[in-house]
Coordinates of C-alpha atoms in Angstrom, one line a residue:
M1 CA -3.9 -44.6 -32.3
E2 CA -5.9 -41.6 -33.4
T3 CA -4.2 -39.8 -36.2
A4 CA -2.2 -36.6 -34.3
V5 CA -4.0 -33.4 -35.6
I6 CA -2.7 -30.0 -35.3
V7 CA -5.1 -27.6 -34.6
A8 CA -4.9 -23.6 -34.6
I9 CA -7.9 -21.3 -33.1
D10 CA -7.5 -17.5 -33.4
G11 CA -9.5 -15.0 -32.5
P12 CA -10.2 -11.1 -30.1
S13 CA -11.1 -12.1 -26.8
G14 CA -14.2 -12.6 -25.8
T15 CA -15.1 -15.2 -28.4
G16 CA -15.1 -18.1 -26.2
K17 CA -11.8 -19.3 -27.7
S18 CA -9.4 -20.1 -24.0
S19 CA -13.1 -21.9 -23.0
T20 CA -13.6 -23.1 -26.6
S21 CA -10.1 -24.4 -26.8
K22 CA -9.7 -26.1 -23.2
A23 CA -12.6 -28.1 -23.5
V24 CA -11.8 -30.0 -27.2
A25 CA -8.8 -30.6 -26.3
A26 CA -9.8 -32.4 -23.2
K27 CA -12.4 -34.3 -25.7
L28 CA -10.0 -35.2 -28.4
G29 CA -7.2 -36.1 -26.2
L30 CA -5.1 -33.1 -27.5
R31 CA -2.5 -31.1 -25.6
Y32 CA -3.6 -27.4 -25.1
L33 CA -1.7 -24.4 -25.3
D34 CA -2.9 -20.9 -24.7
T35 CA -0.5 -18.6 -26.6
G36 CA -2.2 -15.5 -24.8
A37 CA -0.9 -16.5 -21.5
Q38 CA 2.5 -16.6 -22.6
Y39 CA 2.5 -12.9 -24.0
R40 CA 0.8 -12.3 -20.5
A41 CA 3.5 -13.9 -19.1
I42 CA 6.4 -11.9 -20.1
T43 CA 4.3 -8.9 -19.8
W44 CA 4.1 -9.4 -16.2
W45 CA 8.1 -10.6 -15.7
M46 CA 8.6 -6.5 -17.3
L47 CA 6.3 -5.0 -14.9
T48 CA 7.6 -7.0 -11.6
N49 CA 11.6 -6.1 -13.1
G50 CA 10.4 -2.9 -13.4
V51 CA 11.2 -2.8 -17.3
D52 CA 9.2 0.3 -19.1
T53 CA 6.7 -0.9 -21.2
Q54 CA 6.1 1.9 -23.3
D55 CA 10.1 1.1 -24.2
P56 CA 10.0 -1.2 -27.6
Q57 CA 13.9 -0.8 -27.1
A58 CA 14.5 -1.7 -23.0
I59 CA 11.5 -4.6 -23.6
A60 CA 13.2 -5.9 -26.4
L61 CA 16.5 -5.8 -24.5
A62 CA 15.1 -7.8 -21.7
A63 CA 12.9 -10.4 -23.8
A64 CA 14.9 -12.8 -23.5
K65 CA 15.7 -13.0 -19.9
P66 CA 12.9 -14.8 -18.4
V67 CA 12.2 -18.6 -18.5
I68 CA 8.5 -19.4 -19.5
V69 CA 7.2 -22.9 -18.7
S70 CA 3.6 -23.7 -20.2
G71 CA 2.1 -26.9 -19.0
T72 CA -0.6 -28.3 -22.1
D73 CA -2.4 -30.5 -19.6
P74 CA -6.2 -29.0 -20.8
S75 CA -7.9 -30.2 -17.6
A76 CA -4.8 -28.2 -16.0
P77 CA -2.9 -26.0 -18.0
T78 CA -0.1 -24.6 -16.2
I79 CA 2.6 -21.5 -17.1
T80 CA 5.5 -20.3 -14.8
V81 CA 7.9 -18.2 -14.8
D82 CA 11.4 -18.4 -13.9
G83 CA 9.9 -21.3 -11.7
L84 CA 7.6 -19.2 -10.1
D85 CA 3.2 -20.1 -10.8
A86 CA 2.5 -16.6 -13.0
S87 CA -1.4 -18.0 -13.7
G88 CA -2.3 -15.7 -10.9
P89 CA -0.7 -12.9 -11.4
I90 CA -0.6 -12.7 -15.3
R91 CA -4.5 -12.1 -14.8
T92 CA -4.8 -8.8 -13.4
Q93 CA -5.6 -5.8 -15.3
D94 CA -2.5 -4.1 -15.0
V95 CA -0.8 -7.0 -17.2
T96 CA -3.7 -7.0 -19.4
S97 CA -3.9 -3.0 -19.9
K98 CA -0.1 -3.4 -21.0
V99 CA 0.2 -7.1 -22.8
S100 CA -0.4 -5.7 -26.2
A101 CA 2.5 -2.9 -26.0
V102 CA 4.6 -5.9 -24.8
S103 CA 3.5 -8.3 -27.7
A104 CA 3.6 -5.8 -30.2
V105 CA 7.6 -5.8 -30.1
P106 CA 9.2 -8.0 -32.7
E107 CA 11.8 -9.3 -30.6
V108 CA 9.1 -10.9 -28.0
R109 CA 6.9 -12.2 -31.0
T110 CA 10.4 -14.1 -32.4
L111 CA 10.8 -15.5 -29.0
I112 CA 7.4 -16.2 -27.7
T113 CA 6.9 -18.1 -31.9
E114 CA 9.7 -20.0 -31.3
L115 CA 8.9 -21.8 -27.9
Q116 CA 5.1 -21.9 -29.1
R117 CA 6.2 -24.0 -32.8
S118 CA 8.9 -26.1 -30.0
I119 CA 6.1 -26.8 -28.0
A120 CA 3.1 -27.6 -30.9
A121 CA 6.0 -30.0 -32.5
G122 CA 6.9 -31.8 -29.4
A123 CA 3.0 -32.0 -28.6
E124 CA 2.7 -35.9 -29.0
G125 CA -1.1 -36.7 -30.4
G126 CA -1.4 -33.5 -31.7
I127 CA -2.2 -29.6 -30.2
V128 CA -4.7 -27.4 -29.5
V129 CA -3.0 -23.6 -29.8
E130 CA -5.3 -20.9 -29.7
G131 CA -4.1 -17.2 -30.1
R132 CA -4.3 -14.3 -32.2
D133 CA -1.6 -15.2 -35.3
I134 CA -2.0 -18.8 -35.3
G135 CA -3.4 -19.9 -38.2
T136 CA -1.5 -16.8 -39.7
T137 CA 2.2 -16.9 -38.5
V138 CA 2.7 -19.3 -35.7
L139 CA 1.4 -22.4 -37.2
P140 CA 1.0 -22.0 -40.7
D141 CA 0.7 -25.2 -41.8
A142 CA -1.8 -26.4 -39.1
D143 CA -3.8 -29.2 -40.3
L144 CA -7.2 -26.9 -39.1
K145 CA -7.2 -23.4 -38.7
I146 CA -10.4 -21.8 -36.9
F147 CA -11.2 -18.1 -36.2
L148 CA -14.1 -17.2 -33.5
T149 CA -16.0 -14.0 -34.1
A150 CA -18.5 -12.3 -31.6
S151 CA -20.0 -8.9 -31.4
A152 CA -18.5 -6.7 -29.3
E153 CA -21.7 -6.3 -27.1
A154 CA -21.3 -10.1 -26.8
R155 CA -17.6 -10.2 -25.7
A156 CA -17.5 -7.1 -23.2
A157 CA -20.4 -9.0 -21.5
R158 CA -18.6 -12.6 -21.4
R159 CA -15.3 -10.6 -20.5
S160 CA -17.5 -9.0 -17.5
G161 CA -18.9 -11.9 -16.2
E162 CA -15.4 -13.3 -16.2
L163 CA -13.7 -10.4 -14.3
K164 CA -14.0 -10.5 -10.6
G165 CA -14.9 -7.9 -7.8
K166 CA -13.3 -4.3 -8.5
E167 CA -12.3 -5.4 -11.9
A168 CA -15.6 -6.2 -13.3
A169 CA -16.5 -2.9 -14.6
D170 CA -19.3 -1.2 -16.7
L171 CA -19.9 -3.3 -19.8
A172 CA -19.8 0.0 -22.0
A173 CA -16.4 0.4 -20.3
T174 CA -15.3 -3.4 -21.0
K175 CA -16.6 -3.1 -24.3
E176 CA -14.3 -0.1 -24.8
A177 CA -11.3 -1.9 -23.6
L178 CA -11.9 -4.6 -26.2
I179 CA -12.2 -2.6 -29.0
K180 CA -9.1 -1.0 -28.2
R181 CA -7.3 -3.9 -27.8
D182 CA -8.4 -5.3 -31.0
A183 CA -7.4 -2.0 -33.0
A184 CA -4.2 -2.3 -31.2
D185 CA -3.7 -6.3 -31.4
S186 CA -5.2 -6.2 -35.5
G187 CA -2.9 -2.7 -36.2
R188 CA 0.6 -4.1 -35.0
K189 CA 3.2 -5.0 -37.8
T190 CA 4.5 -7.8 -36.7
S191 CA 2.2 -10.7 -36.8
P192 CA -0.8 -8.5 -36.4
L193 CA -4.6 -10.3 -35.2
A194 CA -6.2 -11.5 -38.9
K195 CA -7.8 -14.2 -40.1
A196 CA -5.9 -16.9 -41.9
D197 CA -6.8 -17.7 -45.8
D198 CA -7.9 -20.7 -45.0
A199 CA -9.4 -20.4 -41.5
V200 CA -13.6 -21.5 -40.8
E201 CA -14.9 -18.5 -39.4
V202 CA -17.3 -19.3 -36.6
D203 CA -19.6 -16.7 -35.4
T204 CA -20.1 -17.4 -31.6
T205 CA -22.4 -14.5 -30.5
D206 CA -25.4 -16.1 -30.4
L207 CA -23.7 -19.8 -30.1
T208 CA -24.1 -21.3 -26.2
L209 CA -20.6 -22.3 -25.3
D210 CA -21.2 -25.9 -25.4
Q211 CA -22.8 -25.4 -29.0
V212 CA -19.0 -23.6 -30.2
I213 CA -17.4 -27.0 -28.6
E214 CA -19.7 -28.9 -30.3
C215 CA -19.2 -27.4 -33.5
V216 CA -15.4 -27.3 -33.6
V217 CA -15.2 -30.7 -32.3
T218 CA -16.8 -31.9 -35.2
L219 CA -14.5 -30.1 -37.8
V220 CA -11.4 -31.6 -35.8
E221 CA -13.0 -35.0 -36.0
E222 CA -13.4 -34.2 -39.7
R223 CA -10.0 -33.0 -40.7
R224 CA -8.9 -35.7 -38.3
A225 CA -10.5 -38.6 -40.6
E226 CA -9.4 -37.1 -43.7
K227 CA -6.0 -37.4 -42.8
Q228 CA -6.0 -40.3 -41.4
A229 CA -7.8 -41.7 -45.3
A230 CA -5.1 -40.1 -46.6
A231 CA -2.3 -41.2 -44.8

């Protein structure tokens, strides 16, 4: 039986965080949690239920209403809101443009953080949790913390490649949106996007996805071996 490990992977969008986290979890037989999807899910619920996403008080009052459930199978992660499959709707541009404002509300962060901790605690064999404040706030005692970075140009190119149809805006607009979101996420008072002091930084700018995955798998395996030896 492999030693259970909790891995926190943080970083801004476009660094390859989701693809890397899913692949690493699948390769090592770990569970997987996309915390950004949870913030997107609560944002989508707010929009669907007519809550003003520019009004922190209204968001705070409604925060506990939606029931968000995350499936942690890395090969087929799921997310439902009040029993409805939300995996498609949470990826729209409307949700993307509002998620920073909603996730900056302290009441929302408290609720989602508690949800994330309970999922991590219940993950048999260990879990890879990806987000923006996992190593610093959600799981400060994670066995391994990784912070992915990349140049704004590289990230914009990747994001443009992910967006479909009319949402595949030009690179300049995508880059501008990324930089704006970074500023919002890094500048918020509650759990800002930040690198934990003990996190391993991996710059993915010039790496292929396979190289990033390989690098992270190696780091996790090393930490798992250390933990096993210390047990």
